[in-house]
Coordinates of C-alpha atoms in Angstrom, one line a residue:
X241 CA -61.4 -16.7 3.8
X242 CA -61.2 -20.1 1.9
X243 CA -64.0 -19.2 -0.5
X244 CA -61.5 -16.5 -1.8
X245 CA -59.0 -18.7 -4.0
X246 CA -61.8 -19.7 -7.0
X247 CA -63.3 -23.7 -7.1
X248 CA -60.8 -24.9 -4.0
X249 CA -62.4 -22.8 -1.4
X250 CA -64.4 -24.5 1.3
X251 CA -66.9 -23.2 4.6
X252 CA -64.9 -23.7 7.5
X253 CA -61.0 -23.9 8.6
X254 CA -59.3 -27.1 7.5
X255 CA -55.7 -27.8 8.3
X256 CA -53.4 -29.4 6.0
X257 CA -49.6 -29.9 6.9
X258 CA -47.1 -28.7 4.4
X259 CA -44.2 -29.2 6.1
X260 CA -43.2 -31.9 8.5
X261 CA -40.9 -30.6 11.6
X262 CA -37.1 -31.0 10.9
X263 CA -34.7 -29.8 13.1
X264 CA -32.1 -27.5 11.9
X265 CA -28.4 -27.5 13.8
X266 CA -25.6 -24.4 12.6
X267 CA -22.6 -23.8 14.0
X268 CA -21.2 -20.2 14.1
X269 CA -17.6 -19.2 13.8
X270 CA -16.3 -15.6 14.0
X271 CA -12.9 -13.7 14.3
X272 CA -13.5 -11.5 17.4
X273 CA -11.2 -8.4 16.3
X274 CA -12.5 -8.7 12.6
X275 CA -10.6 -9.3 9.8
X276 CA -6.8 -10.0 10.2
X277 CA -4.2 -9.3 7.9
X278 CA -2.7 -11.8 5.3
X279 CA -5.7 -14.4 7.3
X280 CA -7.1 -16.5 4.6
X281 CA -10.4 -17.2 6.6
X282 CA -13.4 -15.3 6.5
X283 CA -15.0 -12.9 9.4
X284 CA -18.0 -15.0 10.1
X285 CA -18.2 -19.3 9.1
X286 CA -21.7 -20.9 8.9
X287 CA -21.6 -24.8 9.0
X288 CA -25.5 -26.1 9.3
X289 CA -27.2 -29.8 9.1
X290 CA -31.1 -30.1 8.6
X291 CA -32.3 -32.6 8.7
X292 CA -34.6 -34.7 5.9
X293 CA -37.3 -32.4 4.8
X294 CA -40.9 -33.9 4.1
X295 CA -43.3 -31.5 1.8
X296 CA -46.7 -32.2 1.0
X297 CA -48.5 -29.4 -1.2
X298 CA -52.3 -29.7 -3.1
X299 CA -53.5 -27.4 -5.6
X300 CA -55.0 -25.4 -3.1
X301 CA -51.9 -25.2 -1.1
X302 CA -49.9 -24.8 -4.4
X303 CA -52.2 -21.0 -5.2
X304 CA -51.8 -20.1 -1.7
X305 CA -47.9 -20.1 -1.4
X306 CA -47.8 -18.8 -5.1
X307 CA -50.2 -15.9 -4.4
X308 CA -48.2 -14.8 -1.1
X309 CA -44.7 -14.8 -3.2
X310 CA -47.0 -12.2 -5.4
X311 CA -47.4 -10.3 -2.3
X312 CA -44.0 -10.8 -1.0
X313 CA -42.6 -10.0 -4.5
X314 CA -44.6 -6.5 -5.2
X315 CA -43.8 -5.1 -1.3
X316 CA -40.2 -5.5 -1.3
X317 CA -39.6 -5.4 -5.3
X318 CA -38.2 -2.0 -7.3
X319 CA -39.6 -0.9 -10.2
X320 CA -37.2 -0.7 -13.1
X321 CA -37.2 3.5 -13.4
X322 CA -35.9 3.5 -9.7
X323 CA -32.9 1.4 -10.8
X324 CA -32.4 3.2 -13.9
X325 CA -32.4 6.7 -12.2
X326 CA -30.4 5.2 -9.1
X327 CA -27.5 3.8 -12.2
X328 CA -27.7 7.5 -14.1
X329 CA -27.0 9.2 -11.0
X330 CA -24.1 7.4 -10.1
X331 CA -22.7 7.8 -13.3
X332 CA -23.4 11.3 -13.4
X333 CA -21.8 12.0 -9.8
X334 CA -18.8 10.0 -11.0
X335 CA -18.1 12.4 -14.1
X336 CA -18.3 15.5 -11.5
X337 CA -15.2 17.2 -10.8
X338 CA -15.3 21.0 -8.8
X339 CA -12.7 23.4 -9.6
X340 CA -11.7 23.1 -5.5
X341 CA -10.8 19.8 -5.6
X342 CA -8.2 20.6 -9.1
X343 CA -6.7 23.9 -7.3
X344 CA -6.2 22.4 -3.7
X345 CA -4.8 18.8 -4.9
X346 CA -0.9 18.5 -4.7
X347 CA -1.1 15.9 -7.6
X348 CA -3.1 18.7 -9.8
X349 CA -1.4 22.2 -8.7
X350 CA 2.0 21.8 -10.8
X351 CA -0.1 21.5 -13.6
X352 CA -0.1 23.3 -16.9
X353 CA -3.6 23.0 -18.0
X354 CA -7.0 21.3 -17.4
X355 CA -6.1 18.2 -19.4
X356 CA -2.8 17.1 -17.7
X357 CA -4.7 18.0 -14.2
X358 CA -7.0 15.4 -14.7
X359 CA -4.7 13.2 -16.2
X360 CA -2.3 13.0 -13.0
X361 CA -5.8 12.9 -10.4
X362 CA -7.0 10.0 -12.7
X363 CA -3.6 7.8 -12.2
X364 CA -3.4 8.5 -8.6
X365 CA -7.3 7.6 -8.3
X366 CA -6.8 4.4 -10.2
X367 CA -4.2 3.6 -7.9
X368 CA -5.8 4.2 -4.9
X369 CA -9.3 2.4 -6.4
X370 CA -6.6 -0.6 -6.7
X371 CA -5.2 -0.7 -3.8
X372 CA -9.1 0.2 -2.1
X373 CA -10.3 -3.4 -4.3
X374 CA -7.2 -5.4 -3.5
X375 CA -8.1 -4.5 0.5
X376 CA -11.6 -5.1 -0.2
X377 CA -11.2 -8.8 -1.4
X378 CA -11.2 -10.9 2.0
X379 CA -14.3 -13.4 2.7
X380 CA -16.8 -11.5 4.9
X381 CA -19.1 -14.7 5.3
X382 CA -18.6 -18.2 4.8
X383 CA -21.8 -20.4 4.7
X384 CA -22.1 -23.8 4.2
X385 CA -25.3 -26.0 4.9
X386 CA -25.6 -29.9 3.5
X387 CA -29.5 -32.2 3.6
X388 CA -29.9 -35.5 3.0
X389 CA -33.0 -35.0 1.2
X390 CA -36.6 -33.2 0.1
X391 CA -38.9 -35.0 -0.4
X392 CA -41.8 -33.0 -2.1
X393 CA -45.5 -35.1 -2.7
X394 CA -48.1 -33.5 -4.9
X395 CA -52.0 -34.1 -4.6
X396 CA -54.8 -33.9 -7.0
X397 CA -57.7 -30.9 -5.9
X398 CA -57.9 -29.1 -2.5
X399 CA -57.0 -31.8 -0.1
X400 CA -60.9 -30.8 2.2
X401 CA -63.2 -33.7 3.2
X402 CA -61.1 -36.4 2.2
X403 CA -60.4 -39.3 5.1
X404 CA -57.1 -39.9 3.5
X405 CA -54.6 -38.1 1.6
X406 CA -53.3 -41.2 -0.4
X407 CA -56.3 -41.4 -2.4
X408 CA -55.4 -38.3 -4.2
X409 CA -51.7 -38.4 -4.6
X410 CA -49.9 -38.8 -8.0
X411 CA -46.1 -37.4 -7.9
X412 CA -43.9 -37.8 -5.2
X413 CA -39.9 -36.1 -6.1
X414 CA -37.0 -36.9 -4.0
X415 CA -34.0 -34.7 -4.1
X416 CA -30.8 -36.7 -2.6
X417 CA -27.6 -35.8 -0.7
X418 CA -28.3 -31.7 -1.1
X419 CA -25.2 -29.1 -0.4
X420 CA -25.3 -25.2 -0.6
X421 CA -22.1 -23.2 -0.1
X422 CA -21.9 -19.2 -0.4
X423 CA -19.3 -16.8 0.1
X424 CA -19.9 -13.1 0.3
X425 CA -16.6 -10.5 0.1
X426 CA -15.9 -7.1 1.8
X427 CA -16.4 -5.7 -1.9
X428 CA -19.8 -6.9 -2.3
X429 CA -19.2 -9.9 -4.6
X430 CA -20.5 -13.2 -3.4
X431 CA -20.4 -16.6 -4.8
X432 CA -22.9 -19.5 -4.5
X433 CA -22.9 -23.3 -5.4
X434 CA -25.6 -26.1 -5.1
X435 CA -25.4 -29.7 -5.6
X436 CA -27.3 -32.7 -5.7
X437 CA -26.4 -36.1 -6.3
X438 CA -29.7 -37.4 -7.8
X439 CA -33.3 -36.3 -8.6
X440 CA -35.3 -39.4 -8.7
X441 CA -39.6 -38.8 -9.4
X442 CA -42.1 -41.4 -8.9
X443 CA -45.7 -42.2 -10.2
X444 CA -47.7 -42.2 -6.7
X445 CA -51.1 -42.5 -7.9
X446 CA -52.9 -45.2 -5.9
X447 CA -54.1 -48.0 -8.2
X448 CA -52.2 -47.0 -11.5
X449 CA -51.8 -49.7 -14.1
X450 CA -48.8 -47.7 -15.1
X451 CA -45.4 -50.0 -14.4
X452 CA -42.9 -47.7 -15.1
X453 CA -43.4 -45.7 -11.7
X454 CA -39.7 -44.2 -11.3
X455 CA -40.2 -41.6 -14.0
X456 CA -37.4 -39.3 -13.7
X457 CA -34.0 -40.7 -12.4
X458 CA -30.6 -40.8 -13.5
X459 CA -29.5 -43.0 -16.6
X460 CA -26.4 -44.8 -14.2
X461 CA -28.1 -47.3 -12.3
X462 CA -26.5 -47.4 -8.8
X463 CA -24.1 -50.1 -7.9
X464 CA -26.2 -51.2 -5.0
X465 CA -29.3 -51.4 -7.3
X466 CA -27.7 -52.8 -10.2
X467 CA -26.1 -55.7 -7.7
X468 CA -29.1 -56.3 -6.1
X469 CA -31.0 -56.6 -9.5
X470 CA -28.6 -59.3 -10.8
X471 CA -28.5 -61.3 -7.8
X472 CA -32.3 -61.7 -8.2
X473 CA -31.5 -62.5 -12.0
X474 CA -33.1 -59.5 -13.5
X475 CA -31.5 -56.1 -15.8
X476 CA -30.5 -53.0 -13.4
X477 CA -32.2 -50.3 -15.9
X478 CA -35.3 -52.4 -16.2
X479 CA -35.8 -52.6 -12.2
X480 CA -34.7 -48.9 -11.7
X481 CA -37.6 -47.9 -14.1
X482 CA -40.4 -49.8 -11.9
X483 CA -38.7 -48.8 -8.8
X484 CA -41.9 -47.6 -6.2
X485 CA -41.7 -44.3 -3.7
X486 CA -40.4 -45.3 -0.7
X487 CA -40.5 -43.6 3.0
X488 CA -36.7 -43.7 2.8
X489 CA -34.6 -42.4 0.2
X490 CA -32.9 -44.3 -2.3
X491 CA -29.0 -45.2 -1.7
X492 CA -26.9 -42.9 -3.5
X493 CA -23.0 -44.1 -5.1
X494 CA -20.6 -41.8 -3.6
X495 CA -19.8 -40.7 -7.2
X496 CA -20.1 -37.4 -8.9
X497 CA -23.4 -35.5 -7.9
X498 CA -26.2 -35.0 -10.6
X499 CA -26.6 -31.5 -10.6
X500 CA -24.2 -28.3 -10.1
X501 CA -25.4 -24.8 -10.0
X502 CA -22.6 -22.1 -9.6
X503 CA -24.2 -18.4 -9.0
X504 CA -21.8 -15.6 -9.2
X505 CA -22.8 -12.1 -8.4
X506 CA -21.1 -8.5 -8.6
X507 CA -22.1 -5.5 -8.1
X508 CA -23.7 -3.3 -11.2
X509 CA -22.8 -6.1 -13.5
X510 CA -24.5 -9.3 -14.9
X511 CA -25.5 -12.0 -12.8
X512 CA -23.0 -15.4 -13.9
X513 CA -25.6 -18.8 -13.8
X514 CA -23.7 -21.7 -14.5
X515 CA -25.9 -25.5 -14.7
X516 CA -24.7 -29.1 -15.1
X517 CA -27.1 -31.7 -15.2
X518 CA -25.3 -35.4 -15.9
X519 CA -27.2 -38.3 -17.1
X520 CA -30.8 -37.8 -16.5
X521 CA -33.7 -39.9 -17.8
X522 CA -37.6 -39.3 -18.2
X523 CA -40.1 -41.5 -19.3
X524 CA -43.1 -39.9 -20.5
X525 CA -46.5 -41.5 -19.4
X526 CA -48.8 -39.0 -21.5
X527 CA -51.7 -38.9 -18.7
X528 CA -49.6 -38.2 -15.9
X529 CA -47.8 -35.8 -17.7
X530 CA -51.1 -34.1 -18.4
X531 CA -51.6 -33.9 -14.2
X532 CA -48.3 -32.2 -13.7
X533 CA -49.4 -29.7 -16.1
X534 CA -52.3 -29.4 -14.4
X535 CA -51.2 -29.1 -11.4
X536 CA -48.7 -26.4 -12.4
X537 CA -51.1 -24.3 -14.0
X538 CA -53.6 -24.4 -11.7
X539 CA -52.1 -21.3 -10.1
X540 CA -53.1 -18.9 -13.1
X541 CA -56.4 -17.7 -13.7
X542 CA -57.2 -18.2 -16.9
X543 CA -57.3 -14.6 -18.9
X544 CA -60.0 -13.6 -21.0
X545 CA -59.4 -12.2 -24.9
X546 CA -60.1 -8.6 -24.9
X547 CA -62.4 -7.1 -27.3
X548 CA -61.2 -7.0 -30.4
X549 CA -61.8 -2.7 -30.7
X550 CA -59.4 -2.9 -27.4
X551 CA -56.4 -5.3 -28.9
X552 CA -54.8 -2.2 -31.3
X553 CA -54.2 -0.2 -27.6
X554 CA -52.7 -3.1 -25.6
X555 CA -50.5 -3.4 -28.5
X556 CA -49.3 0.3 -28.5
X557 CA -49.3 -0.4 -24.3
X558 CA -47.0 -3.1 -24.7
X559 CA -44.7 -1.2 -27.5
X560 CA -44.9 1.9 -24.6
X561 CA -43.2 -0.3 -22.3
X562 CA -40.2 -1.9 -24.5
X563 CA -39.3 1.4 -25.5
X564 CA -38.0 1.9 -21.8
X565 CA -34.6 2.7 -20.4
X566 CA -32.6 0.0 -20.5
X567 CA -31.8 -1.3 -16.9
X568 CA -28.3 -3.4 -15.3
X569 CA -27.9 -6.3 -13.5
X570 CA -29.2 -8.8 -16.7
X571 CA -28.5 -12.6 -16.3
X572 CA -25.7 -14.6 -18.1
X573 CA -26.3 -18.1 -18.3
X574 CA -25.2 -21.9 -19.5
X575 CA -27.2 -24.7 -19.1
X576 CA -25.6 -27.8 -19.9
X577 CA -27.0 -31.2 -20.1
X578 CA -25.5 -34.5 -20.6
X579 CA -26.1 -37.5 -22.1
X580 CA -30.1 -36.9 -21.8
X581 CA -32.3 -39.7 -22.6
X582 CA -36.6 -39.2 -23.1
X583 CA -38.6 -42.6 -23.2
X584 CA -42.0 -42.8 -24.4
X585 CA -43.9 -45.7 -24.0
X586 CA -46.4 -47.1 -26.4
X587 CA -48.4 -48.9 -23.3
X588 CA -47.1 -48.3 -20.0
X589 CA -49.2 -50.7 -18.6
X590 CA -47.0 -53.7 -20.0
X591 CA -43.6 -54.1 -18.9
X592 CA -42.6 -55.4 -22.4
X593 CA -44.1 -52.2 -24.1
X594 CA -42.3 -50.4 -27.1
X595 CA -40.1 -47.5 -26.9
X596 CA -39.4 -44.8 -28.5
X597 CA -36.1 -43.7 -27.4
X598 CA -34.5 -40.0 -27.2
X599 CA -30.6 -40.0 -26.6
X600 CA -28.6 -37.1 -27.1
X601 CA -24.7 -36.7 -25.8
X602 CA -25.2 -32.8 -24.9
X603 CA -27.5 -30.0 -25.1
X604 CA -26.6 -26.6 -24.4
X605 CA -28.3 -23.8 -23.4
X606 CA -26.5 -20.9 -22.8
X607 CA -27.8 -16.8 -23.0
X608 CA -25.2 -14.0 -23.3
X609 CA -26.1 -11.2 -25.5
X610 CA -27.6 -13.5 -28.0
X611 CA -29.4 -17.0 -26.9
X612 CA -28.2 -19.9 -28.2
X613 CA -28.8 -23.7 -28.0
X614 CA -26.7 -26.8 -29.5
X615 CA -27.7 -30.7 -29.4
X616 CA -24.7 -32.7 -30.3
X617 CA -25.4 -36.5 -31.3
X618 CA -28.7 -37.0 -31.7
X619 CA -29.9 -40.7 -31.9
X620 CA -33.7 -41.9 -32.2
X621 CA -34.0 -46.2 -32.2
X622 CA -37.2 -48.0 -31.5
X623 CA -36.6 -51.3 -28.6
X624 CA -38.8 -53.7 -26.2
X625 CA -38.4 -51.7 -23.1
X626 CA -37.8 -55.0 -21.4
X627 CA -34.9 -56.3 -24.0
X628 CA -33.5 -53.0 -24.7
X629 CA -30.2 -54.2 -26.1
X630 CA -31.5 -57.3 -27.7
X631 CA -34.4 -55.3 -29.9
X632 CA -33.1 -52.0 -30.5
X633 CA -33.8 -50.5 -33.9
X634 CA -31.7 -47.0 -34.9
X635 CA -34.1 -44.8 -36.4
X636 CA -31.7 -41.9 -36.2
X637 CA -28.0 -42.5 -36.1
X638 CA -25.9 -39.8 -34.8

């Protein structure tokens, strides 16, 4: 029932398309007899194409898919104690040792006491644990699947009783020349990697006065735009700024991508995250920023303050729960971001508008143990958006 999901809800069934059809092609590779023997490739090889993904999601949409992740999340999720007892009892069955297994081993038998029994087991266990992980290190699966591109539109409210969906668009993101690879081992470590070679974002709303409509995109201009640009006697960053959404996507330079996420997993230790992000730019247009956070909030109900006689046991709740066991499997991660640059306008609606200009060569982000974050050559200036490099005023040199 609609009317469940708060001011969205409607009478009635309504059907909005989320997902346009694509067509998904995988080819499948795999050694018949298993694993051989000094073979560099893996068991199974994955090698899939889909094609160019089309997303359209409103708010309503946007509380429907959140609220059955919830769902999906709470059925299939374990709770922390489970993982806690599941880590105590392996540790505890690893420390273990019957008195059988000392008097019936050759290895222990000769021994003169206790100590020098468990001594020789342990070398000949490590050794066999060695040889058991050096076995265990062959690829298992090989997957490897490459998209030219998502695009992903947003709308304003529920998306019911509307003749056409234009009227209430505002964001459309396009996510260009996309590549996963994953490898999983016989041990149980795995390996994943995703790249994209540009994130561009656009202002979509229909009748905006706002001219800088390309709002996220990277700071190197494309060769074929920057070309094109001067042949019709105009500046490459300027024109990439007013750029509009297009059906198609925009041409990518066969250059090096965007965006890289490494993922590396073992098991019962810390998950490794490691993010580049090269070159990106965002121009901040204050009332469309306000919509996307909107729109991205719109999912949670607001929460109302509890009684102030109540607010002294939520606290002691809260300290109840971080006094927990502590559990494995944390996350380790870098983020690091180059040569960022944040624009803020003083009036988008004129092409010659003042800047206020953000550049900084790299921030880092990185969480291991401790958090900690670095921002290397910081440089504020003031310019004419349209005469950038004939107007710019340092504010902050680095």
């Amino acid at each position: 029932d609609a009317s469940e999901h708060g001011a969205f809800g409607q009478a009635g069934e309504q059907v909005l398309q989320m997902l346009e059809d694509a067509d998904f092609h995988m080819d499948m590779h795999m050694l018949a007899r298993g694993r051989i023997d000094g073979c560099p490739r893996p068991v199974t090889e994955l090698v899939g194409v889909l094609s160019p993904l089309k997303m359209r999601l409103t708010e309503y949409q946007y509380k429907m898919a959140y609220d059955q992740l919830l769902a999906i999340s709470r059925v299939f999720g374990a709770g922390p104690e489970a993982a806690a007892a599941e880590d105590a009892g392996a540790e505890e069955g690893d420390w273990k040792l019957g008195l059988e297994v000392l008097r019936e081993n050759p290895a222990t038998r000769a021994a003169r006491d206790a100590r020098q029994a468990l001594a020789n087991l342990g070398q000949i266990d490590g050794a066999r644990r060695a040889d058991a992980e050096a076995e265990d290190q062959y690829a298992t699966v090989d997957l490897f699947v490459t998209l030219a591109t998502v695009q992903l539109e947003l709308f304003q409210g529920s998306g019911f009783g509307l003749d056409s969906m234009r009227k209430v668009s505002f964001t459309r993101m396009d996510v260009n020349d996309l590549s996963v690879k994953y490898r999983a081992k016989a041990n149980g470590d795995s390996k994943a990697e995703l790249v994209i070679a540009a994130v561009r974002a656009y202002d979509t709303r229909p009748g905006t006065e706002n001219q800088f409509t390309q709002i996220i995109s990277p700071t190197i201009v494309s060769t074929r735009r920057a070309d094109g640009a001067a042949a019709a006697g105009g500046d490459g960053l300027a024109s990439s700024m007013h750029a509009m959404a297009q059906d198609a996507p925009a041409e990518e330079d066969d250059g090096s991508p965007q965006l890289v996420c490494h993922v590396d997993m073992r098991p019962r230790q810390d998950m490794v995250v490691l993010v580049t992000l090269d070159s990106p730019r965002i121009i901040l247009v204050l009332d469309h920023v306000f919509l996307l956070i909107g729109f991205a909030t719109s999912a949670f109900p607001a929460q109302p303050a509890p009684p102030p006689q109540q607010q002294p046991q939520q606290l002691r709740a809260e300290a109840a729960k971080d006094d927990g066991p502590p559990t494995s499997g944390g996350l380790v991660y870098k983020v690091d971001v180059v040569h960022p640059e944040i624009i803020v306008l003083a009036d988008p609606r004129n092409r010659g508008s003042e800047a206020l200009v953000l550049s900084v060569s790299e921030v880092v982000l990185a969480q291991e143990g401790m958090f900690c974050a670095t921002m290397d050559e910081i440089m504020v200036s003031l310019c004419t958006i349209d005469r950038r490099q004939e107007t710019v005023r340092n504010i902050m040199d680095p």
